[in-house]
Coordinates of C-alpha atoms and ligand atoms in Angstrom, one line a residue:
M1 CA -15.9 -10.9 -14.0
T2 CA -19.5 -9.7 -14.1
G3 CA -19.0 -6.2 -15.4
N4 CA -16.8 -3.2 -14.8
D5 CA -16.6 -3.2 -11.0
L6 CA -16.0 0.0 -9.1
G7 CA -12.4 -0.7 -8.2
A8 CA -11.4 -1.5 -11.7
L9 CA -13.2 1.6 -13.0
Y10 CA -11.5 3.8 -10.5
A11 CA -8.1 2.4 -11.6
A12 CA -9.1 2.7 -15.2
R13 CA -10.0 6.3 -14.9
E14 CA -6.6 7.2 -13.4
R15 CA -4.8 5.2 -16.0
F16 CA -6.7 6.6 -19.0
T17 CA -6.3 10.1 -17.6
S18 CA -2.5 9.8 -17.5
L19 CA -2.5 8.1 -20.9
L20 CA -4.9 10.4 -22.8
G21 CA -5.0 13.6 -20.7
A22 CA -7.9 14.8 -18.4
G23 CA -9.8 16.4 -21.3
A24 CA -10.1 13.0 -23.1
V25 CA -11.7 11.2 -20.1
L26 CA -15.2 12.1 -19.2
A27 CA -17.1 10.9 -16.2
D28 CA -19.9 13.5 -16.0
G29 CA -21.1 16.8 -17.6
V30 CA -22.9 17.8 -20.7
I31 CA -20.5 16.1 -23.2
F32 CA -20.6 12.9 -21.1
D33 CA -24.4 13.0 -21.3
E34 CA -24.2 12.8 -25.1
F35 CA -23.1 9.2 -24.8
R36 CA -26.3 7.9 -23.3
D37 CA -29.4 6.8 -25.2
P38 CA -30.9 10.3 -26.1
F39 CA -34.4 8.8 -26.0
E40 CA -34.2 6.6 -22.9
G41 CA -36.2 9.1 -20.8
P42 CA -35.8 10.3 -17.3
E43 CA -35.4 6.9 -15.8
A44 CA -32.0 5.4 -16.2
Q45 CA -32.1 2.3 -18.3
S46 CA -29.6 -0.5 -18.0
H47 CA -27.3 0.6 -20.8
R48 CA -25.2 3.4 -19.2
A49 CA -21.6 4.2 -19.8
A50 CA -19.4 4.4 -16.7
L51 CA -16.8 6.6 -18.5
V52 CA -16.1 8.0 -21.9
I53 CA -12.6 8.0 -23.3
Q54 CA -11.6 9.8 -26.5
P55 CA -8.2 8.9 -28.0
E56 CA -6.8 11.0 -30.8
T57 CA -4.4 8.6 -32.5
V58 CA -4.1 4.9 -33.4
D59 CA -1.3 4.6 -30.9
Q60 CA -3.6 5.9 -28.2
V61 CA -6.3 3.4 -29.2
Q62 CA -3.7 0.6 -28.9
A63 CA -2.5 1.9 -25.5
A64 CA -6.1 2.2 -24.2
L65 CA -6.7 -1.4 -25.2
A66 CA -3.6 -2.5 -23.3
V67 CA -4.9 -0.8 -20.2
A68 CA -8.4 -2.4 -20.7
N69 CA -6.8 -5.8 -21.1
E70 CA -4.7 -5.4 -18.0
L71 CA -7.6 -4.2 -15.8
K72 CA -10.2 -6.4 -17.6
V73 CA -12.7 -3.6 -18.2
H74 CA -15.2 -3.7 -21.0
L75 CA -15.1 -1.0 -23.7
W76 CA -17.9 0.0 -26.1
T77 CA -16.7 1.5 -29.4
S78 CA -18.4 4.4 -31.2
S79 CA -17.2 6.9 -33.8
M80 CA -19.4 10.0 -33.5
G81 CA -21.8 8.2 -31.2
R82 CA -25.0 9.5 -32.7
N83 CA -26.7 6.2 -33.5
Y84 CA -30.0 7.9 -32.5
G85 CA -33.1 5.7 -32.7
Y86 CA -30.9 2.6 -31.9
G87 CA -29.5 3.7 -28.5
G88 CA -27.0 6.4 -29.5
S89 CA -23.7 5.6 -27.9
A90 CA -25.2 3.5 -25.1
P91 CA -23.4 0.2 -24.5
V92 CA -25.2 -3.2 -24.5
K93 CA -23.3 -4.0 -21.3
N94 CA -24.2 -1.6 -18.5
G95 CA -21.2 0.2 -17.0
A96 CA -18.9 -0.3 -20.1
I97 CA -16.4 2.4 -20.9
V98 CA -17.3 4.1 -24.2
L99 CA -14.3 4.3 -26.5
N100 CA -15.4 7.2 -28.6
L101 CA -13.4 8.1 -31.7
R102 CA -14.9 11.6 -32.4
R103 CA -11.5 13.2 -32.0
M104 CA -9.9 11.0 -34.7
N105 CA -11.4 13.2 -37.4
R106 CA -8.7 13.6 -40.1
I107 CA -9.5 13.3 -43.8
L108 CA -6.3 11.6 -44.8
E109 CA -6.7 11.7 -48.6
I110 CA -9.3 12.6 -51.2
N111 CA -8.4 11.1 -54.6
A112 CA -10.4 12.9 -57.3
Q113 CA -9.0 10.7 -60.1
Q114 CA -9.9 7.3 -58.6
G115 CA -13.0 8.6 -56.7
Y116 CA -12.4 7.8 -53.0
A117 CA -11.5 9.3 -49.7
L118 CA -9.5 7.7 -46.9
I119 CA -10.9 8.9 -43.6
E120 CA -10.8 8.4 -39.8
P121 CA -13.9 7.4 -37.8
G122 CA -14.6 10.9 -36.4
V123 CA -15.2 12.4 -39.9
S124 CA -18.8 13.4 -40.2
F125 CA -20.9 13.7 -43.4
H126 CA -20.9 17.5 -42.9
Q127 CA -17.1 17.6 -42.7
L128 CA -16.4 15.5 -45.8
Y129 CA -19.0 17.5 -47.8
Q130 CA -17.4 20.7 -46.8
A131 CA -13.9 19.5 -47.7
L132 CA -15.1 18.5 -51.2
R133 CA -16.7 21.9 -51.7
D134 CA -13.9 23.9 -50.2
E135 CA -11.4 22.2 -52.5
K136 CA -13.8 22.1 -55.5
I137 CA -13.3 18.4 -55.9
P138 CA -15.8 17.0 -58.5
L139 CA -17.0 14.0 -56.4
M140 CA -20.4 13.4 -54.9
M141 CA -21.2 11.7 -51.6
S142 CA -24.3 9.9 -50.3
V143 CA -25.8 11.2 -47.1
P144 CA -28.3 9.8 -44.6
D145 CA -31.2 11.8 -43.3
L146 CA -29.0 13.5 -40.6
G147 CA -25.6 14.8 -41.6
W148 CA -24.0 15.1 -38.1
G149 CA -23.1 11.4 -37.7
S150 CA -19.8 9.7 -38.5
I151 CA -19.5 8.2 -42.0
I152 CA -17.6 5.2 -40.7
G153 CA -19.9 4.6 -37.8
N154 CA -23.0 4.8 -40.0
A155 CA -21.4 2.5 -42.6
L156 CA -20.2 -0.1 -40.0
E157 CA -23.8 -0.1 -38.7
H158 CA -25.0 -1.0 -42.3
G159 CA -26.6 2.5 -42.5
Y160 CA -28.2 3.9 -45.7
G161 CA -28.1 7.1 -47.7
Y162 CA -30.1 7.6 -50.8
N163 CA -28.2 8.3 -53.9
I164 CA -26.0 6.0 -56.1
L165 CA -23.6 4.9 -53.3
G166 CA -26.4 4.9 -50.7
D167 CA -25.7 1.4 -49.4
H168 CA -22.9 2.9 -47.2
S169 CA -21.5 -0.4 -45.9
S170 CA -20.8 -1.4 -49.5
A171 CA -19.2 1.9 -50.2
L172 CA -16.4 1.2 -47.8
C173 CA -13.2 -0.3 -49.4
G174 CA -10.4 -1.4 -47.1
L175 CA -10.3 -1.0 -43.3
E176 CA -7.7 -0.5 -40.7
T177 CA -8.7 -2.0 -37.3
V178 CA -7.2 -2.6 -33.9
L179 CA -8.0 -6.0 -32.5
A180 CA -8.8 -6.6 -28.8
D181 CA -5.2 -7.6 -28.1
G182 CA -3.9 -4.4 -29.7
T183 CA -2.8 -5.9 -33.0
L184 CA -3.1 -3.4 -35.9
L185 CA -4.5 -5.0 -39.0
R186 CA -5.3 -3.7 -42.5
T187 CA -7.7 -5.6 -44.8
G188 CA -7.7 -6.4 -48.5
Q189 CA -5.0 -4.6 -50.5
G190 CA -4.0 -2.6 -47.4
A191 CA -2.2 -5.7 -46.1
I192 CA 0.5 -5.1 -48.8
P193 CA 2.9 -2.5 -47.4
N194 CA 2.6 0.7 -49.4
S195 CA -0.3 -0.6 -51.5
P196 CA -1.6 2.0 -54.0
L197 CA -4.9 0.1 -54.2
W198 CA -6.1 -0.2 -50.6
S199 CA -9.1 2.1 -51.2
C200 CA -9.6 1.0 -54.8
H201 CA -9.9 -2.8 -54.9
R202 CA -12.0 -4.5 -52.3
R203 CA -10.3 -7.9 -52.0
G204 CA -6.8 -9.1 -51.4
F205 CA -5.6 -12.7 -51.4
G206 CA -7.7 -15.2 -49.4
P207 CA -11.0 -14.5 -47.6
S208 CA -12.1 -10.9 -47.3
L209 CA -12.4 -9.9 -43.7
D210 CA -14.0 -6.4 -44.1
D211 CA -17.5 -7.6 -43.3
L212 CA -16.4 -9.2 -40.1
F213 CA -15.8 -5.7 -38.6
K214 CA -19.2 -4.4 -39.5
Q215 CA -22.1 -4.8 -37.0
S216 CA -19.7 -6.7 -34.8
N217 CA -17.2 -6.4 -31.9
F218 CA -14.2 -8.0 -33.5
G219 CA -12.1 -4.8 -33.8
V220 CA -11.9 -1.0 -33.5
V221 CA -11.9 0.5 -37.0
T222 CA -9.4 3.4 -37.2
K223 CA -9.4 4.1 -40.9
A224 CA -11.5 3.3 -43.9
G225 CA -11.6 3.9 -47.7
L226 CA -14.9 5.3 -48.9
W227 CA -15.9 5.3 -52.6
L228 CA -17.4 8.5 -53.9
M229 CA -19.1 9.0 -57.3
P230 CA -18.1 11.5 -59.9
Q231 CA -20.1 14.7 -59.7
P232 CA -22.9 14.3 -62.2
E233 CA -23.6 16.8 -64.9
V234 CA -27.1 17.1 -63.5
K235 CA -29.1 15.7 -60.6
A236 CA -32.9 15.4 -61.1
V237 CA -34.6 14.7 -57.7
G238 CA -38.1 14.6 -56.5
T239 CA -41.0 12.3 -55.7
I240 CA -43.7 9.9 -57.0
L241 CA -47.0 10.4 -55.2
C242 CA -49.9 8.0 -55.0
Q243 CA -53.2 8.5 -53.2
Q244 CA -54.8 5.0 -52.8
E245 CA -53.9 2.4 -50.3
H246 CA -53.5 -0.4 -52.9
D247 CA -51.5 1.7 -55.3
I248 CA -48.4 0.4 -53.5
V249 CA -48.8 -3.0 -55.3
P250 CA -48.5 -1.7 -58.9
L251 CA -46.1 1.0 -57.8
I252 CA -43.6 -1.6 -56.5
E253 CA -44.2 -3.9 -59.5
A254 CA -43.3 -1.0 -61.8
M255 CA -40.3 0.1 -59.7
R256 CA -38.6 -3.3 -59.2
P257 CA -37.5 -4.0 -62.8
L258 CA -36.4 -0.4 -63.2
L259 CA -34.1 -0.8 -60.1
Q260 CA -32.8 -4.1 -61.2
E261 CA -32.1 -2.8 -64.7
G262 CA -30.3 0.3 -63.3
I263 CA -32.8 2.8 -64.7
L264 CA -33.8 3.9 -61.2
Q265 CA -30.7 4.8 -59.3
G266 CA -29.7 4.8 -55.7
I267 CA -32.0 3.9 -52.9
P268 CA -35.5 5.2 -53.5
M269 CA -37.4 5.6 -50.2
I270 CA -41.2 4.9 -50.0
V271 CA -43.0 6.6 -47.1
G272 CA -46.5 5.7 -46.1
T273 CA -48.7 8.4 -44.6
P274 CA -51.8 7.5 -42.6
V275 CA -54.7 9.3 -44.4
G276 CA -58.4 9.9 -43.5
D277 CA -60.3 12.0 -41.0
D278 CA -61.1 9.1 -38.8
V279 CA -57.4 8.6 -37.7
A280 CA -56.3 12.3 -37.4
N281 CA -56.9 12.5 -33.7
I282 CA -55.2 9.2 -32.8
G283 CA -52.3 9.6 -30.4
Q284 CA -51.6 11.5 -27.2
G285 CA -50.4 15.1 -26.4
R286 CA -48.6 16.5 -29.4
F287 CA -48.0 13.0 -30.8
T288 CA -51.1 12.8 -33.0
V289 CA -51.5 11.5 -36.5
A290 CA -52.6 15.0 -37.6
N291 CA -49.2 16.4 -36.4
L292 CA -47.4 13.5 -37.9
R293 CA -48.9 14.3 -41.3
T294 CA -47.3 17.8 -41.2
V295 CA -43.9 16.1 -41.1
L296 CA -44.4 13.3 -43.6
R297 CA -44.7 13.9 -47.4
P298 CA -48.1 14.2 -49.0
G299 CA -50.1 11.3 -50.5
R300 CA -50.9 7.8 -49.2
W301 CA -47.5 6.6 -50.6
N302 CA -44.7 8.9 -51.6
V303 CA -41.4 7.8 -53.2
R304 CA -38.3 10.0 -52.8
F305 CA -35.7 9.3 -55.5
G306 CA -33.2 10.9 -57.8
F307 CA -31.5 10.5 -61.2
Y308 CA -27.8 11.4 -61.6
G309 CA -25.5 11.6 -64.6
R310 CA -25.3 13.2 -68.1
A311 CA -28.2 15.4 -68.9
D312 CA -29.4 13.3 -71.9
M313 CA -29.2 10.1 -70.0
V314 CA -31.1 11.6 -67.0
S315 CA -33.8 12.8 -69.4
Q316 CA -34.0 9.3 -70.9
R317 CA -34.3 7.7 -67.5
Q318 CA -37.0 10.2 -66.6
S319 CA -39.2 9.4 -69.6
I320 CA -38.7 5.6 -69.1
L321 CA -39.8 6.0 -65.5
Q322 CA -42.8 8.2 -66.4
K323 CA -44.0 5.7 -69.0
A324 CA -43.6 2.7 -66.6
I325 CA -45.4 4.3 -63.7
H326 CA -48.2 5.9 -65.7
A327 CA -48.9 2.6 -67.5
V328 CA -50.1 1.1 -64.2
L329 CA -50.9 4.2 -62.2
P330 CA -52.2 6.9 -64.5
N331 CA -53.0 9.3 -61.6
A332 CA -49.6 9.0 -59.9
E333 CA -47.9 12.4 -59.7
I334 CA -44.3 12.5 -60.6
E335 CA -42.4 15.6 -59.6
L336 CA -38.7 16.2 -60.5
R337 CA -36.5 19.3 -60.0
T338 CA -33.3 19.4 -62.0
Y339 CA -30.1 20.9 -60.6
A340 CA -26.6 21.3 -61.9
G341 CA -24.3 18.5 -60.5
D342 CA -22.4 21.0 -58.4
A343 CA -25.4 22.8 -57.0
G344 CA -25.0 23.3 -53.2
P345 CA -27.4 24.2 -50.3
D346 CA -28.0 27.7 -51.7
E347 CA -29.3 26.5 -55.0
V348 CA -31.1 23.3 -54.0
E349 CA -34.5 23.3 -52.2
P350 CA -34.2 22.0 -48.6
R351 CA -36.7 19.2 -49.4
D352 CA -34.2 17.9 -52.0
Y353 CA -31.0 18.1 -49.9
I354 CA -30.8 14.4 -49.1
S355 CA -31.3 13.1 -52.7
A356 CA -28.9 15.8 -53.9
G357 CA -26.2 14.6 -51.5
I358 CA -26.2 17.6 -49.2
P359 CA -25.9 16.8 -45.5
N360 CA -28.3 18.6 -43.2
Q361 CA -30.4 18.3 -40.0
V362 CA -33.7 19.4 -41.6
L363 CA -35.7 16.2 -40.5
L364 CA -34.7 16.3 -36.8
D365 CA -35.3 20.0 -36.6
R366 CA -38.7 19.6 -38.1
L367 CA -39.6 16.6 -35.8
R368 CA -38.6 18.6 -32.8
S369 CA -40.5 21.7 -33.9
V370 CA -43.7 19.7 -34.3
F371 CA -43.4 17.2 -31.4
G372 CA -41.2 19.3 -28.9
E373 CA -37.7 19.0 -27.6
T374 CA -38.5 15.8 -25.8
F375 CA -39.3 14.1 -29.1
G376 CA -38.0 10.5 -29.0
H377 CA -38.1 7.7 -31.4
M378 CA -37.1 4.1 -31.7
D379 CA -36.4 2.6 -35.2
V380 CA -37.8 -0.7 -36.1
S381 CA -36.3 -1.9 -39.4
P382 CA -37.1 -5.4 -40.6
V383 CA -35.8 -6.4 -44.0
I384 CA -38.9 -7.4 -46.1
P385 CA -39.5 -8.7 -49.6
F386 CA -39.7 -6.1 -52.4
T387 CA -43.4 -6.6 -53.1
G388 CA -46.5 -4.5 -52.6
E389 CA -48.1 -7.2 -50.5
A390 CA -45.2 -7.2 -48.1
A391 CA -45.4 -3.4 -47.9
L392 CA -49.1 -3.5 -47.1
R393 CA -48.6 -6.2 -44.5
L394 CA -45.9 -4.2 -42.8
D395 CA -48.0 -1.0 -42.9
Q396 CA -51.0 -2.8 -41.3
A397 CA -48.9 -4.5 -38.6
M398 CA -47.2 -1.2 -37.7
R399 CA -50.4 0.6 -37.4
E400 CA -52.0 -2.1 -35.3
I401 CA -49.0 -2.6 -33.0
A402 CA -48.1 1.1 -32.6
G403 CA -51.8 1.9 -31.9
R404 CA -52.1 -0.9 -29.3
H405 CA -49.1 0.6 -27.4
G406 CA -50.2 4.2 -27.8
V407 CA -47.3 5.5 -29.9
L408 CA -47.1 6.7 -33.5
G409 CA -45.5 4.4 -36.1
P410 CA -45.1 5.8 -39.6
V411 CA -43.7 3.4 -42.2
G412 CA -40.7 4.0 -44.5
M413 CA -39.1 1.5 -46.9
L414 CA -35.7 1.8 -48.5
C415 CA -35.7 0.0 -51.9
N416 CA -32.9 -2.3 -52.9
P417 CA -33.3 -4.1 -56.2
R418 CA -34.4 -7.3 -54.4
S419 CA -35.4 -6.4 -50.9
M420 CA -36.7 -3.5 -48.9
V421 CA -35.3 -2.3 -45.6
A422 CA -38.1 -0.9 -43.5
A423 CA -37.3 2.3 -41.6
C424 CA -40.2 2.6 -39.3
M425 CA -40.0 5.2 -36.5
L426 CA -41.9 4.5 -33.3
M427 CA -42.4 8.1 -32.0
F428 CA -43.1 9.1 -28.4
D429 CA -42.5 11.7 -25.8
A430 CA -39.2 10.7 -24.2
S431 CA -40.0 12.7 -21.0
D432 CA -42.7 10.1 -20.2
P433 CA -41.2 6.8 -18.9
D434 CA -44.4 4.9 -19.7
Q435 CA -44.1 6.0 -23.4
V436 CA -40.4 4.9 -23.5
K437 CA -41.5 1.5 -22.2
A438 CA -44.4 1.4 -24.6
A439 CA -42.1 2.0 -27.6
R440 CA -39.8 -0.8 -26.6
N441 CA -42.7 -3.2 -26.1
A442 CA -44.1 -2.1 -29.5
A443 CA -40.7 -2.8 -31.1
R444 CA -40.6 -6.2 -29.5
D445 CA -44.0 -7.0 -30.9
L446 CA -43.0 -5.9 -34.3
Y447 CA -39.9 -8.0 -34.2
A448 CA -42.0 -11.0 -33.2
Q449 CA -44.4 -10.3 -36.1
A450 CA -41.4 -10.0 -38.5
R451 CA -40.1 -13.3 -37.2
D452 CA -43.4 -15.0 -38.2
W453 CA -42.9 -13.7 -41.7
G454 CA -39.4 -15.2 -41.7
C455 CA -37.8 -11.8 -41.5
A456 CA -35.7 -9.8 -39.0
P457 CA -34.5 -6.2 -38.5
Y458 CA -31.3 -5.2 -40.3
R459 CA -30.2 -3.3 -37.2
S460 CA -31.5 -2.8 -33.7
H461 CA -31.7 -0.8 -30.6
V462 CA -29.0 -1.9 -28.1
A463 CA -31.7 -3.1 -25.6
L464 CA -33.1 -5.6 -28.1
V465 CA -30.0 -7.0 -29.9
D466 CA -30.1 -10.5 -28.3
E467 CA -33.7 -10.9 -29.3
V468 CA -32.8 -10.1 -32.9
A469 CA -29.7 -12.3 -33.0
E470 CA -31.9 -15.3 -31.8
T471 CA -34.0 -15.0 -34.9
F472 CA -31.0 -16.2 -37.0
S473 CA -31.3 -19.7 -35.5
F474 CA -31.0 -22.1 -38.4
N475 CA -29.4 -25.4 -37.4
D476 CA -29.3 -24.9 -33.7
D477 CA -28.0 -21.4 -33.9
A478 CA -25.0 -22.4 -36.1
L479 CA -24.3 -18.8 -37.2
G480 CA -24.4 -17.4 -33.7
R481 CA -22.2 -20.2 -32.4
M482 CA -19.7 -19.3 -35.2
Y483 CA -19.7 -15.7 -34.2
S484 CA -19.0 -16.7 -30.6
K485 CA -16.2 -19.0 -31.6
I486 CA -14.5 -16.1 -33.4
K487 CA -15.1 -13.8 -30.4
N488 CA -13.6 -16.5 -28.1
A489 CA -10.6 -16.8 -30.3
I490 CA -9.7 -13.1 -30.5
D491 CA -11.3 -11.6 -27.4
P492 CA -12.2 -14.3 -24.9
V493 CA -12.8 -11.9 -22.0
G494 CA -15.1 -9.6 -24.1
I495 CA -13.0 -6.5 -23.8
L496 CA -14.5 -5.0 -27.0
S497 CA -18.2 -4.1 -27.1
P498 CA -19.5 -7.3 -25.5
G499 CA -23.0 -8.2 -26.6
N500 CA -22.9 -5.9 -29.7
H501 CA -25.3 -7.4 -32.2
G502 CA -25.8 -10.3 -29.8
I503 CA -22.2 -11.5 -30.1
W504 CA -20.8 -12.7 -26.8
P505 CA -17.7 -14.8 -25.9
D506 CA -18.7 -18.1 -24.3
R507 CA -17.1 -17.2 -21.0
S508 CA -19.7 -15.6 -18.8
I509 CA -19.0 -11.9 -18.3
Ligands
FAD1 C1 -34.3 11.7 -37.6 C2 -33.3 10.6 -37.8 C3 -33.1 10.2 -39.1 C4 -32.1 9.2 -39.4 N1 -31.9 8.8 -40.7 C5 -31.0 7.8 -41.0 C6 -30.8 7.5 -42.3 O1 -31.3 8.1 -43.2 N2 -29.9 6.4 -42.5 C7 -29.3 5.8 -41.5 O2 -28.5 4.9 -41.8 N3 -29.5 6.1 -40.2 C8 -30.3 7.1 -39.9 N4 -30.6 7.5 -38.6 C9 -29.9 6.7 -37.5 C10 -28.6 7.3 -37.1 O3 -28.7 8.6 -36.5 C11 -27.5 7.3 -38.1 O4 -27.3 6.1 -38.7 C12 -26.1 7.8 -37.6 O5 -25.3 8.1 -38.7 C13 -25.4 6.8 -36.7 O6 -24.6 7.5 -35.8 P1 -23.0 7.6 -36.1 O7 -22.8 7.8 -37.5 O8 -22.5 8.7 -35.2 O9 -22.5 6.2 -35.7 P2 -21.9 5.7 -34.3 O10 -22.9 5.9 -33.2 O11 -20.6 6.3 -34.0 O12 -21.7 4.2 -34.6 C14 -22.7 3.3 -34.8 C15 -22.3 1.9 -34.3 O13 -21.3 1.4 -35.2 C16 -20.3 0.7 -34.5 N5 -19.0 1.4 -34.6 C17 -19.0 2.8 -34.7 N6 -17.7 3.1 -34.9 C18 -16.9 2.0 -34.9 C19 -15.6 1.8 -35.0 N7 -14.7 2.8 -35.3 N8 -15.1 0.5 -34.9 C20 -16.0 -0.5 -34.7 N9 -17.3 -0.3 -34.6 C21 -17.8 0.9 -34.7 C22 -20.8 0.6 -33.0 O14 -21.5 -0.6 -32.9 C23 -21.7 1.8 -32.9 O15 -22.7 1.6 -31.9 C24 -31.5 8.5 -38.3 C25 -31.7 9.0 -37.0 C26 -32.6 10.0 -36.8 C27 -32.8 10.5 -35.3

């Protein structure tokens, strides 16, 4: 079949309605509209959902898959469905039915002693944070820049937060998934009936399958364990600010050993702000560099970071960092504010919420207040070497490419001990179809540039996934062919999220 044809869709709508109830099947309206790319603009792009279904239980997910298999319709899985900047909940395959798990939002367990939570896909960062506070559980979570998303959706997408467990994908431990044929499978220790260790010990016996269900279309994840860190005695959070373009080279040279040694904790984020009067008026409408500067942090380079733990250790880490940075950058400004480990939104300054593990919407609210309600962005996120030279090269390429296409392109970099994940936002007015097109073309050009460096994005907008997947072409695309073999074996018709991350079954669909 070539897609979800109208007859099949009509039948599917009836079947899903009798299975899940009319309220769980959306074909239009305000809530339905949340499941398109929020920044696609007024012109329909070719990544539209035909229907949205919202099961509430694992049984309902399995039953929905049975219907999809019978009618041979394509589904597209999302949890909260707020993958903004990468297409939201829009499917790769036009006309797919979005299988949205927002209503499966139970926190099944929080284990304060072992430091984990077992959650369903609809649980948001806000929801888990509130539960920890309401029950005064001394555990701390890592949050991304927006708190309204799903923890599981974000982690399956390889998303990042910024404190100690900020590599969210690695913070998952043990998954429950429904395969395309409806089989219910638990990974790792979870495959032992009544295991006490499902969310505590990552591996079982034999190969670990967890990563197969991340950035893929091999299953619908219905539960996951999430590791949480003990609430620290104190959290000291703030920034390092440098004024000169080339400061980035010694800055990264000083940070790398500290991250590798574990002195610097979590995922420090470096943001580059375009400086100088000559560039202030670049841009169009409200989307000018001058306005952008009001949103970004001060300085040419600004690192957001935090220290967590016992007060004496945090203070030691602080002085080691200060010594290391000032040895190479005497004029760098290091600013830290120290809060009690249990300090909440009333005690912490809003600019410190993210590093302090408090979910919020401050960044999106700020962007909309400066650029207007039609603010749109597309994230371009190549993984690059953890060197100052690579950072400068990215910054220059981003400025040149974004400028050529008439959109703004600030540069962010998330620091792992041995790599950086760029988080560059192409910003544009989503009410203008020409700007939407320009942003996609700019993203394509940046992907091509990254390919020349031997690099690729860690995640991508749904419109560009095949182009990214083709970058991983070693030995006649051996990796992509392996993914297709697995897809063919477990979902030959492509019922589940066909095309997600460039993974298709061989059979033409
Ligand atoms: C201003 C701004 C700032 C942002 N900052 C960050 C940031 O700091 N860090 C970050 O990581 N992102 C960031 N994002 C991007 C994005 O908004 C978040 O990653 C968001 O959490 C993703 O949406 P979600 O959690 O609702 O995931 P979803 O949209 O539900 O899921 C994302 C993808 O995961 C897969 N998936 C989801 N659920 C399942 C499932 N149950 N089974 C199988 N596959 C599944 C699907 O491929 C889906 O498309 C930002 C976006 C904006 C607009």
